[in-house]
Amino acid sequence: MENERVTPVTGTYDENSIQVLEGLEAVRKRPGMYIGSTGERGLHHLVYEIVDNSIDEALAGYCDKITVDILDDGVIKVTDNGRGIPVGINHQKGIPTVTVVYTILHAGGKFGGGGYKVSGGLHGVGASVVNALSSWLEVEVRDGKHVYKERYEKGIVKEPLKMTGDTAETGTTVYFKPDPAIFTDTTRFDYDTLLKRLREQSFLNAGIRIILTDKRTDADLPDRSDDLCFEGGIRSYVDFLLEGMKKEKLNKDVIYLSTSEKDSTAEIALVWSTAYDSRIVSFANTLHTVDGGTHEQGFRTSLANVVNKYAFDFKKLKEGNARLKGDDVLEGVVAVVSVKLADAQFESQTKAKLGNTSIGKLVRDLVNEKLYQYLEENPDEAKIIIDKAIAASNAREAAQKARDASRSKSAIGGKVRMPEKLKDCISDDPTKTEIFIVEGDSAGGSAVEGRNSTYQAILPLWGKMLNVEKARVDKVYGNEKLTPVIVALGTGVAENFDINKLRYDKIVIMADADVDGSHIRTLLLTFFFRYMPELIETGHIYLAQPPLYRVAKGKRYYDAFTDEERDRYIEELGGNVDVQRYKGLGEMNPEQLWETTLDPEHRTMLKVNMADARLADETFSVLMGEEVEPRRRFIEENAVFATDLDI
Ligand code: 1YM
């Protein structure tokens, strides 16, 4: 068939082109005003803006598949199987509607007012902004009969809309290349960044299928593709979060609540899990509200209300009992709260916090009514929830007692008495001092002798690790090993924690590479992770790395930390060497301990990050937890590590 030009109505052409050029100029002059930034975030937002139009089409019920391809040369391709952007002449503007959408500022979504855009790109400015900020952009529309194409450069029509062929399909495809003159930091798309946002979108819009594929042929990029479609919507999202946290559901199923009012909807998926903290992820118009806001706050407060109301109404708590605190009810909760509303008000430019008060009420009413109903109808689930909150409450009270005890001050001077076992350093400059928490008395003795007592303090932890003690926090607090640590560090714990009171710059856990050592490490890291996470976040926690071997030949020697390293040194020294295996910290003499583990000039230490600590927390839960089955499984899978574990 012959190509056919779709010609604009000429009468309004000049007017339009002035409007177009002014709009383009504004966007290119101040891109930040339209997409937030011209950094990596802004770059990725271009993709979301285009995809949002496809999602709107899906929400309207006309599209069920969206593909996003990352192509070579910084090009993105987005395709959907919707109706296709209208190609007919727009009566107001006298040019094709698709051209209006792509060239006239603020004409995205539904021009002419009415309705609201719920898929919510960052600033809701749409296709024309993406176009203005792209070196070139091509849009292809399939309307079930014909294929139409238009090409723009920096937002200006370069090849006007023309029919290029026939098709039985419908849909829209957009190719674009962000302009490197605008995105001066980078024009390189990050797969994981796109994946995160598109996954969120597919969770929040149940049933929509989004396929992301990295088609770049550049060096060392693995082929990646994710086919995202979640029939369960935000229920699937909760399962996904649990998987990431490696926690199990306590309830049989994820609980789902939803409601709608004239201009707004709220839906919540939640479950109680084996976790000790809570994870609540909230969205407004599908934008992740990182800092929460009225919707999230409404959820938190009403959750505590409902559980208390049910507990008292159904005599799970007696009349004289104290109410369960919000934090106790929240322990272990994993939830997704998603609201959609017209005229969303955000408290910050980045849309991280929702401000609309009416939506807070909608969420509260939803939880108060429907969750109560759920508890009434599912008494077994209600019991699980209340038992978890009561356990949390007991643990919190025990913790409070332990804290009060550890804060008791001696009569003179109001100074806290330091633990008897602590061999403190002379300096009290908390930016220079170090404390070594040492497993075992003999290693402690060597460390005390071997250290530089000006700035190195030693705290030996004596006795065997409490193998079978349960993971409950009250045990962790009352624990005879941890109290001296809390007192020596000086910061207090949990909500009383104050990093400004920290008495040392480096807190070094010094334990052997055997079962007892790894128990101590796991216990301490778990404890820091749960009750003093700021110490980890601010990089104060370290693991000492005592070497495993000394390889010596004559006067030359090397300390090796792994078998491979040992073999390398043996080779380097040309064989015929003396290899000594360090049996453990306790068997090193003070000089050796100083040389290998304490001396800042020679030692190797690992700085602990939150990921390490989280892993320890998980290991701890498995090792010390109440459930025998996962513990048995863990030990089987880690047989070497746990050969003489006493279970
Ligand atoms: C790859 C990007 O933009 N898809 C898309 C956009 C639209 C429609 C369908 C659509 C919407 C409507 C009617 C309507 C848009 N249309 C407009 C406008 N994919 C992509 N798919 N028919 C088709 O909203 O009534 C803006 S976006 F304004 F022209 F209707």
XYZ file of C-alpha atoms and ligand atoms in Angstrom:
677
model
C 0.000 0.000 0.000
C 1.011 3.569 -0.560
C 2.309 5.776 2.230
C -0.043 8.509 3.162
C 0.738 11.822 4.857
C -1.532 12.869 7.688
C -1.556 16.608 7.168
C -2.277 19.149 9.863
C -5.056 21.711 9.491
C -3.001 24.690 8.408
C -5.004 27.472 9.996
C -3.628 26.935 13.486
C -0.180 25.750 12.534
C 1.776 28.889 13.502
C 0.041 29.235 16.813
C 0.832 25.640 17.621
C 4.420 25.796 16.590
C 5.030 28.813 18.793
C 3.442 27.011 21.716
C 5.524 23.929 20.977
C 8.801 25.810 20.737
C 8.183 27.808 23.905
C 7.320 24.646 25.767
C 10.378 22.808 24.515
C 12.639 25.671 25.400
C 11.273 25.785 28.935
C 11.854 22.063 29.438
C 15.346 22.027 27.984
C 16.337 25.140 29.935
C 15.193 23.820 33.310
C 14.913 20.037 32.988
C 15.126 19.642 36.759
C 11.790 21.420 37.147
C 10.114 18.735 35.064
C 11.898 15.513 35.949
C 13.441 16.329 39.335
C 17.064 15.990 38.268
C 19.287 15.425 35.272
C 21.245 12.773 37.148
C 20.667 9.048 37.131
C 17.254 9.417 38.732
C 16.045 11.863 36.102
C 17.367 9.649 33.334
C 15.401 6.639 34.586
C 12.294 8.752 35.126
C 12.076 9.238 31.388
C 11.353 5.529 31.064
C 8.738 5.618 33.808
C 6.944 8.511 32.134
C 6.528 6.561 28.909
C 5.638 3.310 30.697
C 3.067 5.212 32.779
C 1.073 5.907 29.638
C 1.008 2.184 28.900
C -0.010 1.433 32.480
C -2.831 3.967 32.270
C -3.966 2.191 29.143
C -3.845 -1.126 31.004
C -5.784 0.336 33.935
C -8.386 1.521 31.448
C -8.730 -2.116 30.471
C -7.315 -2.040 26.952
C -3.800 -3.368 27.407
C -2.330 -6.365 29.235
C 1.268 -6.509 28.066
C 4.054 -3.946 28.190
C 7.630 -4.596 27.149
C 10.636 -2.463 27.982
C 13.909 -3.125 26.174
C 17.239 -1.518 26.912
C 18.996 -1.236 23.544
C 22.512 -0.302 22.525
C 23.587 3.319 22.257
C 21.447 4.470 25.208
C 18.153 3.760 23.472
C 14.998 2.559 25.221
C 12.092 0.840 23.519
C 8.661 0.638 25.155
C 5.819 -1.289 23.553
C 2.245 -1.954 24.615
C -0.741 -3.714 23.093
C -3.287 -1.032 23.956
C -5.485 0.916 21.557
C -2.620 2.999 20.233
C -2.412 6.739 20.787
C -5.066 8.359 18.582
C -3.650 9.520 15.234
C -6.665 11.491 14.044
C -6.562 15.279 13.892
C -7.133 16.965 17.206
C -9.782 19.602 16.661
C -8.400 22.160 19.058
C -4.883 22.014 17.733
C -5.431 20.980 14.149
C -2.650 18.383 14.275
C -2.692 14.640 15.007
C -3.468 13.819 18.625
C -0.279 11.770 18.933
C 1.709 14.838 17.877
C -0.092 16.890 20.514
C 0.767 14.286 23.149
C 4.438 14.307 22.161
C 5.046 17.970 21.464
C 2.789 20.111 23.612
C 3.780 20.591 27.208
C 1.361 19.379 29.887
C -0.728 17.646 27.276
C 0.139 14.191 28.571
C -2.548 11.864 29.940
C -5.948 13.371 29.659
C -5.826 16.854 28.345
C -8.996 18.827 28.744
C -9.156 18.000 32.444
C -11.402 15.466 34.176
C -10.195 12.231 35.699
C -6.779 11.888 37.244
C -3.596 10.217 36.350
C -3.093 7.413 38.830
C -0.007 5.739 37.472
C 1.837 8.847 38.621
C 5.220 9.499 37.051
C 7.399 11.646 39.273
C 6.033 14.946 38.119
C 3.262 13.704 35.908
C 4.461 15.673 32.939
C 4.464 12.940 30.386
C 5.585 12.221 26.949
C 6.361 15.728 25.673
C 8.972 16.240 28.374
C 10.660 12.940 27.547
C 10.603 13.977 23.905
C 12.085 17.413 24.603
C 14.943 15.821 26.548
C 15.764 13.171 23.940
C 18.249 13.467 21.063
C 15.563 11.709 19.063
C 12.302 9.883 19.676
C 10.144 7.766 17.398
C 6.580 6.777 18.066
C 4.788 4.018 16.212
C 1.045 3.544 16.508
C -0.906 0.476 15.391
C -4.650 0.980 15.216
C -5.711 -2.448 13.963
C -5.574 -1.360 10.348
C -2.468 0.693 9.758
C 0.921 1.459 11.200
C 1.796 5.158 11.676
C 5.161 6.678 12.514
C 6.457 10.034 13.602
C 10.024 11.099 14.419
C 11.242 13.995 16.548
C 14.635 15.444 17.418
C 14.999 17.336 20.687
C 11.222 17.449 20.750
C 10.747 18.921 17.296
C 8.905 16.997 14.568
C 11.510 15.858 12.030
C 9.443 13.324 10.091
C 5.733 14.115 10.378
C 3.235 11.394 11.050
C 2.828 9.081 8.110
C 1.251 5.753 7.486
C 3.929 3.160 6.869
C 2.067 -0.087 6.469
C -0.849 -2.309 7.421
C -1.420 -4.293 10.570
C -4.103 -6.209 12.366
C -2.549 -5.363 15.724
C -3.139 -2.445 18.019
C -0.700 -0.727 20.323
C 1.996 1.875 20.711
C 5.778 1.597 20.481
C 8.180 4.349 21.487
C 11.936 4.443 20.905
C 13.957 7.240 22.461
C 17.527 8.233 23.203
C 18.003 10.634 26.122
C 20.083 13.635 25.097
C 23.637 13.422 26.522
C 23.768 17.225 26.386
C 21.043 17.235 29.080
C 22.029 14.135 31.047
C 25.615 15.121 31.485
C 26.353 12.752 34.402
C 25.354 9.579 32.633
C 23.067 8.247 29.938
C 23.641 4.653 30.912
C 20.539 2.801 32.104
C 20.826 0.549 35.103
C 18.883 -2.667 34.757
C 18.245 -3.113 38.479
C 16.941 0.416 38.885
C 14.417 -0.136 36.116
C 13.584 -3.602 37.428
C 12.813 -2.308 40.915
C 10.361 0.311 39.689
C 8.718 -1.917 37.070
C 8.337 -4.706 39.598
C 6.631 -2.289 41.967
C 4.330 -1.275 39.148
C 3.406 -4.843 38.355
C 2.702 -5.630 42.026
C 0.565 -2.515 42.375
C -1.365 -3.186 39.190
C -2.325 -6.845 39.551
C -2.396 -8.843 36.360
C -0.488 -6.392 34.154
C 2.435 -8.116 32.505
C 5.628 -6.108 32.156
C 8.673 -7.653 30.489
C 12.034 -5.959 30.968
C 14.930 -7.109 28.790
C 18.512 -5.960 28.546
C 19.352 -6.199 24.850
C 22.619 -4.295 25.019
C 25.442 -6.080 23.287
C 28.175 -4.116 25.116
C 30.993 -6.026 26.735
C 30.435 -8.090 29.869
C 26.742 -7.489 30.362
C 24.907 -10.675 31.185
C 21.705 -11.319 29.218
C 18.878 -10.457 31.530
C 15.146 -10.476 31.258
C 12.363 -10.387 33.825
C 8.786 -11.271 33.050
C 6.761 -9.546 35.746
C 3.134 -10.425 36.277
C 1.513 -10.859 39.667
C -2.098 -11.953 39.708
C -2.037 -11.561 43.484
C -1.075 -7.874 43.282
C 0.053 -6.458 46.597
C -0.537 -9.853 48.265
C 2.247 -11.183 46.054
C 4.278 -8.138 47.052
C 4.081 -9.160 50.727
C 5.262 -12.669 49.810
C 8.106 -11.118 47.845
C 9.132 -8.975 50.834
C 9.048 -12.003 53.154
C 11.284 -13.899 50.782
C 13.764 -11.036 50.780
C 13.755 -10.938 54.582
C 14.044 -14.737 54.741
C 11.173 -14.788 57.220
C 8.189 -17.093 57.485
C 4.528 -16.157 57.750
C 2.913 -16.720 61.123
C -0.562 -16.402 59.612
C -1.844 -18.994 57.196
C -2.415 -16.456 54.407
C -1.624 -12.855 53.633
C -4.563 -10.717 54.798
C -6.049 -8.421 52.146
C -8.246 -5.380 52.840
C -9.595 -2.860 50.373
C -12.062 -0.042 50.132
C -12.944 2.849 47.879
C -14.599 6.198 48.148
C -15.624 8.583 45.408
C -12.163 9.846 44.511
C -9.893 7.422 46.269
C -9.082 3.805 46.944
C -7.038 2.101 49.628
C -5.755 -1.453 49.676
C -3.637 -3.214 52.220
C -1.944 -6.598 52.255
C -0.428 -7.674 55.566
C 0.806 -10.638 57.499
C 2.571 -11.286 60.788
C 5.927 -13.002 60.393
C 8.710 -14.463 62.506
C 10.634 -11.173 62.196
C 11.307 -9.002 65.234
C 10.873 -5.742 63.419
C 8.237 -4.651 60.940
C 8.392 -3.816 57.276
C 5.705 -1.513 55.930
C 5.971 -0.306 52.362
C 3.534 2.389 51.284
C 2.505 3.873 47.957
C 0.424 6.796 46.829
C -0.726 6.694 43.210
C 1.824 3.890 42.734
C 4.696 6.106 43.875
C 6.720 4.646 46.713
C 6.290 7.010 49.668
C 9.625 6.288 51.303
C 8.893 8.628 54.205
C 5.356 7.336 54.704
C 2.706 9.924 55.451
C -0.975 9.983 56.363
C -1.806 6.636 54.770
C 1.012 4.761 56.496
C 0.427 6.481 59.822
C -3.289 5.655 59.596
C -2.364 2.016 59.113
C 0.003 1.896 62.084
C -2.364 3.521 64.575
C -5.467 1.621 63.565
C -3.598 -1.696 63.592
C -2.805 -1.298 67.278
C -6.374 -0.164 67.985
C -8.022 -3.076 66.260
C -5.837 -5.760 67.819
C -6.405 -4.266 71.286
C -10.125 -3.878 70.738
C -10.460 -7.458 69.582
C -8.249 -8.739 72.426
C -10.370 -7.022 75.080
C -13.742 -7.687 73.395
C -12.973 -11.381 73.145
C -11.291 -11.606 76.553
C -7.864 -12.445 75.172
C -6.666 -9.685 77.464
C -8.282 -9.227 80.848
C -9.849 -5.985 81.944
C -7.021 -4.993 84.262
C -4.340 -5.727 81.643
C -2.392 -2.957 79.988
C -3.067 -2.265 76.338
C -0.645 -3.746 73.850
C 1.637 -0.988 72.610
C 1.789 -0.050 68.952
C 5.320 -1.413 68.571
C 4.344 -4.732 70.128
C 1.441 -5.194 67.737
C 3.693 -4.202 64.856
C 6.412 -6.722 65.691
C 6.825 -9.027 62.708
C 4.304 -7.191 60.526
C 5.061 -7.160 56.811
C 2.632 -4.958 54.901
C 2.010 -3.084 51.705
C -0.301 -0.082 51.858
C -1.352 1.354 48.516
C -3.686 4.307 48.067
C -4.858 6.045 44.949
C -6.374 9.467 45.159
C -7.111 12.579 43.167
C -5.043 15.600 44.025
C -2.347 13.858 46.021
C -0.435 16.316 48.200
C 3.155 15.479 48.911
C 5.175 17.078 51.629
C 8.381 17.107 49.647
C 9.605 17.551 46.105
C 10.592 13.920 45.863
C 7.041 12.802 46.752
C 8.421 10.735 49.577
C 5.694 11.649 52.088
C 1.945 11.869 51.561
C 0.096 14.723 53.260
C -3.632 14.281 52.474
C -5.494 13.876 55.755
C -8.642 12.409 54.203
C -6.738 9.332 53.046
C -5.496 8.726 56.604
C -9.126 8.443 57.682
C -9.986 6.141 54.784
C -7.161 3.785 55.793
C -8.093 3.904 59.493
C -11.735 3.156 58.743
C -10.695 0.293 56.476
C -8.491 -1.354 59.095
C -10.869 -0.689 61.983
C -13.757 -2.301 60.188
C -12.367 -4.998 57.920
C -9.468 -6.227 60.018
C -11.735 -6.510 63.045
C -14.111 -8.528 60.923
C -11.219 -10.720 59.781
C -10.158 -11.384 63.387
C -13.735 -12.274 64.338
C -13.999 -14.696 61.454
C -10.538 -16.226 61.947
C -10.053 -16.808 65.685
C -7.018 -19.069 65.137
C -5.253 -16.343 63.209
C -6.283 -13.796 65.841
C -4.685 -15.949 68.523
C -1.406 -16.106 66.599
C -1.392 -12.314 66.236
C -2.165 -11.631 69.875
C 0.346 -14.209 71.136
C 3.060 -12.576 69.031
C 2.214 -9.124 70.405
C 2.144 -10.401 73.987
C 5.555 -12.054 73.506
C 6.885 -8.783 72.120
C 5.431 -6.907 75.054
C 6.989 -9.292 77.591
C 10.346 -9.028 75.896
C 10.144 -5.251 75.902
C 9.383 -5.164 79.616
C 12.223 -7.558 80.423
C 14.520 -5.428 78.309
C 13.482 -2.324 80.204
C 14.325 -3.995 83.503
C 17.712 -5.079 82.217
C 18.410 -1.574 80.992
C 17.447 -0.030 84.288
C 19.779 -2.454 86.029
C 22.682 -1.726 83.687
C 22.199 1.980 84.171
C 22.284 1.838 87.984
C 25.012 4.195 89.004
C 27.474 3.865 91.834
C 27.050 6.241 94.721
C 30.094 8.381 94.101
C 30.153 10.924 91.318
C 27.269 9.345 89.456
C 29.715 7.464 87.276
C 28.733 4.121 85.852
C 30.824 1.350 87.314
C 32.719 -0.457 84.592
C 32.539 -4.244 84.422
C 35.100 -6.050 86.536
C 36.508 -7.955 83.579
C 37.156 -4.843 81.501
C 40.818 -3.892 81.232
C 40.295 -0.340 80.125
C 42.774 1.820 78.261
C 44.401 4.972 79.626
C 43.128 7.401 77.018
C 39.525 8.475 77.209
C 39.494 10.051 73.766
C 36.596 8.242 72.078
C 37.894 9.088 68.597
C 41.117 7.133 69.133
C 40.383 4.278 71.490
C 39.587 0.663 70.667
C 37.899 -2.102 72.599
C 38.570 -5.754 71.839
C 35.825 -8.101 72.878
C 37.713 -11.334 73.271
C 36.388 -14.851 73.472
C 37.834 -16.871 76.318
C 39.965 -16.073 79.344
C 43.352 -17.238 78.049
C 43.129 -15.196 74.868
C 41.952 -12.330 77.043
C 45.071 -12.686 79.189
C 47.412 -12.603 76.195
C 45.533 -9.669 74.737
C 45.842 -7.704 77.968
C 49.590 -8.244 77.968
C 50.089 -7.763 74.266
C 47.972 -4.640 73.727
C 48.968 -0.999 73.654
C 47.289 -0.005 76.892
C 47.266 3.678 75.967
C 44.358 3.274 73.607
C 43.408 -0.418 73.532
C 40.926 -1.851 76.027
C 40.225 -5.562 76.421
C 36.933 -7.115 77.494
C 37.138 -10.903 77.835
C 33.885 -12.833 77.587
C 34.222 -15.937 79.646
C 32.481 -19.249 79.669
C 30.743 -21.219 76.949
C 28.262 -19.720 74.600
C 24.687 -20.400 75.483
C 24.013 -22.922 72.737
C 20.449 -23.748 73.371
C 19.222 -20.444 74.676
C 16.264 -19.150 72.824
C 16.306 -16.128 70.597
C 14.031 -14.101 72.807
C 15.310 -10.647 73.468
C 14.797 -10.862 77.204
C 17.427 -13.618 77.289
C 19.746 -11.512 75.191
C 19.387 -8.653 77.644
C 19.653 -10.551 80.883
C 22.554 -12.443 79.394
C 25.682 -12.356 81.523
C 27.851 -11.933 78.420
C 26.077 -8.928 77.021
C 25.593 -6.792 80.094
C 29.335 -6.013 80.417
C 29.437 -5.130 76.717
C 26.537 -2.699 77.091
C 28.065 -1.087 80.126
C 31.578 -0.850 78.646
C 30.403 0.793 75.427
C 28.539 3.433 77.416
C 25.861 4.120 74.791
C 22.840 2.436 76.337
C 20.636 0.250 74.130
C 17.558 0.360 71.894
C 15.562 3.558 72.337
C 18.015 4.811 74.975
C 20.930 4.380 72.617
C 23.049 7.508 72.264
C 26.020 7.282 69.942
C 27.521 10.424 71.475
C 28.202 8.418 74.621
C 30.228 5.785 72.813
C 33.486 5.326 74.710
C 35.525 3.792 71.878
C 36.085 4.457 68.213
C 36.538 0.841 67.160
C 34.715 -2.103 68.649
C 36.557 -5.221 67.598
C 35.124 -8.686 68.002
C 38.006 -11.090 68.450
C 37.074 -14.746 68.257
C 38.521 -17.917 66.819
C 37.550 -19.367 63.487
C 35.828 -22.343 65.128
C 32.330 -23.188 66.332
C 32.534 -21.390 69.670
C 34.078 -18.392 67.977
C 31.406 -18.189 65.364
C 28.732 -18.485 68.042
C 30.147 -15.515 69.874
C 30.447 -13.532 66.658
C 26.880 -14.362 65.658
C 25.531 -13.492 69.090
C 27.342 -10.163 69.244
C 26.520 -9.163 65.683
C 22.875 -10.097 66.170
C 22.800 -8.097 69.348
C 24.387 -5.021 67.721
C 22.096 -5.392 64.708
C 18.957 -5.465 66.790
C 19.747 -3.085 69.607
C 22.560 -0.813 68.445
C 22.252 -0.761 64.638
C 23.691 2.746 64.504
C 27.042 1.341 65.604
C 27.080 -0.760 62.443
C 25.697 1.966 60.210
C 28.380 4.364 61.349
C 31.117 1.774 60.839
C 32.265 1.220 64.421
C 32.106 -2.579 64.498
C 34.994 -4.716 63.288
C 35.960 -8.360 63.218
C 39.555 -9.141 64.089
C 41.168 -11.516 61.623
C 43.784 -13.606 63.361
C 45.916 -15.473 60.826
C 45.653 -19.246 60.478
C 49.265 -20.015 59.581
C 52.751 -18.661 59.874
C 55.020 -19.617 56.982
C 58.688 -19.068 57.889
C 62.066 -19.649 56.321
C 65.060 -18.463 58.227
C 64.301 -14.961 59.417
C 61.618 -14.307 56.836
C 58.032 -15.132 57.650
C 54.517 -14.418 56.461
C 51.163 -14.792 58.190
C 48.487 -16.416 56.059
C 44.746 -16.011 56.542
C 43.635 -18.761 54.176
C 44.946 -22.075 52.867
C 45.486 -20.508 49.452
C 47.549 -17.733 50.944
C 49.606 -20.247 52.870
C 50.353 -22.196 49.703
C 51.272 -19.014 47.885
C 53.808 -18.075 50.566
C 55.253 -21.575 50.583
C 55.830 -21.223 46.874
C 57.190 -17.715 47.206
C 59.751 -18.811 49.787
C 60.791 -21.618 47.479
C 59.634 -24.534 49.607
C 61.507 -26.133 52.500
C 59.716 -23.850 54.911
C 58.408 -24.097 58.408
C 54.602 -23.900 58.514
C 53.075 -23.259 61.894
C 49.327 -23.519 62.365
C 47.894 -21.104 64.913
C 45.528 -23.232 66.923
C 43.581 -20.326 68.307
C 43.840 -16.958 69.919
C 44.334 -18.598 73.308
C 47.518 -20.264 72.165
C 49.222 -17.164 70.865
C 51.627 -15.490 73.190
C 51.203 -11.767 73.829
C 53.846 -10.799 71.265
C 52.313 -12.930 68.569
C 48.871 -11.562 69.332
C 50.151 -8.007 69.088
C 51.973 -8.645 65.833
C 49.190 -10.510 64.079
C 45.957 -9.145 65.432
C 46.320 -6.019 67.567
C 48.999 -3.882 65.924
C 47.263 -1.335 63.654
C 50.311 -1.375 61.389
C 50.062 -5.066 60.587
C 46.643 -6.401 61.512
C 43.790 -7.150 59.132
C 40.287 -6.318 60.315
C 36.912 -6.561 58.608
C 34.521 -3.660 58.995
C 31.011 -5.023 59.526
C 28.198 -3.609 57.403
C 24.445 -3.949 57.811
C 24.265 -6.803 55.300
C 26.786 -8.839 57.337
C 24.868 -8.147 60.502
C 21.537 -9.011 58.948
C 22.998 -12.321 57.862
C 24.187 -12.962 61.408
C 20.705 -12.130 62.656
C 19.240 -14.742 60.335
C 21.822 -17.333 61.284
C 21.132 -16.576 64.920
C 17.405 -16.987 64.492
C 17.977 -20.374 62.926
C 20.566 -21.533 65.458
C 18.833 -20.279 68.551
C 15.245 -20.178 67.431
C 12.452 -22.163 68.942
C 11.745 -24.124 65.808
C 13.704 -27.336 65.741
C 13.183 -28.195 62.070
C 14.913 -25.196 60.437
C 17.692 -25.523 62.998
C 18.214 -29.168 62.140
C 18.145 -28.330 58.426
C 20.613 -25.493 58.883
C 22.985 -27.668 60.823
C 22.799 -30.429 58.239
C 23.518 -27.955 55.484
C 26.409 -26.479 57.407
C 27.762 -29.716 58.798
C 31.385 -28.625 58.844
C 30.630 -25.485 60.729
C 28.493 -27.242 63.259
C 30.215 -30.555 63.869
C 30.170 -30.338 67.635
C 27.213 -28.117 68.104
C 25.219 -29.077 71.120
C 21.541 -29.106 70.197
C 4.689 3.100 24.778
C 3.817 4.193 25.254
O 1.602 5.821 25.212
N 0.222 4.028 25.066
C -1.003 4.625 24.946
C -1.222 5.984 25.126
C -2.507 6.487 24.970
C -3.548 5.610 24.641
C -3.255 4.264 24.483
C -4.955 6.043 24.469
C -5.579 6.752 25.439
C -6.887 7.145 25.241
C -7.546 6.776 24.081
C -7.564 7.951 26.269
C -2.686 7.908 25.133
N -3.614 8.621 24.546
C -3.524 9.912 24.863
C -4.499 10.832 24.331
N 2.466 3.796 25.190
C 1.425 4.641 25.168
N -2.012 3.791 24.638
N -6.907 6.048 23.145
C -5.632 5.680 23.321
O -6.951 8.203 27.289
O -8.737 8.302 26.030
C -2.530 10.245 25.703
S -1.688 8.872 26.085
F -4.433 11.944 24.973
F -4.221 11.045 23.068
F -5.707 10.321 24.385
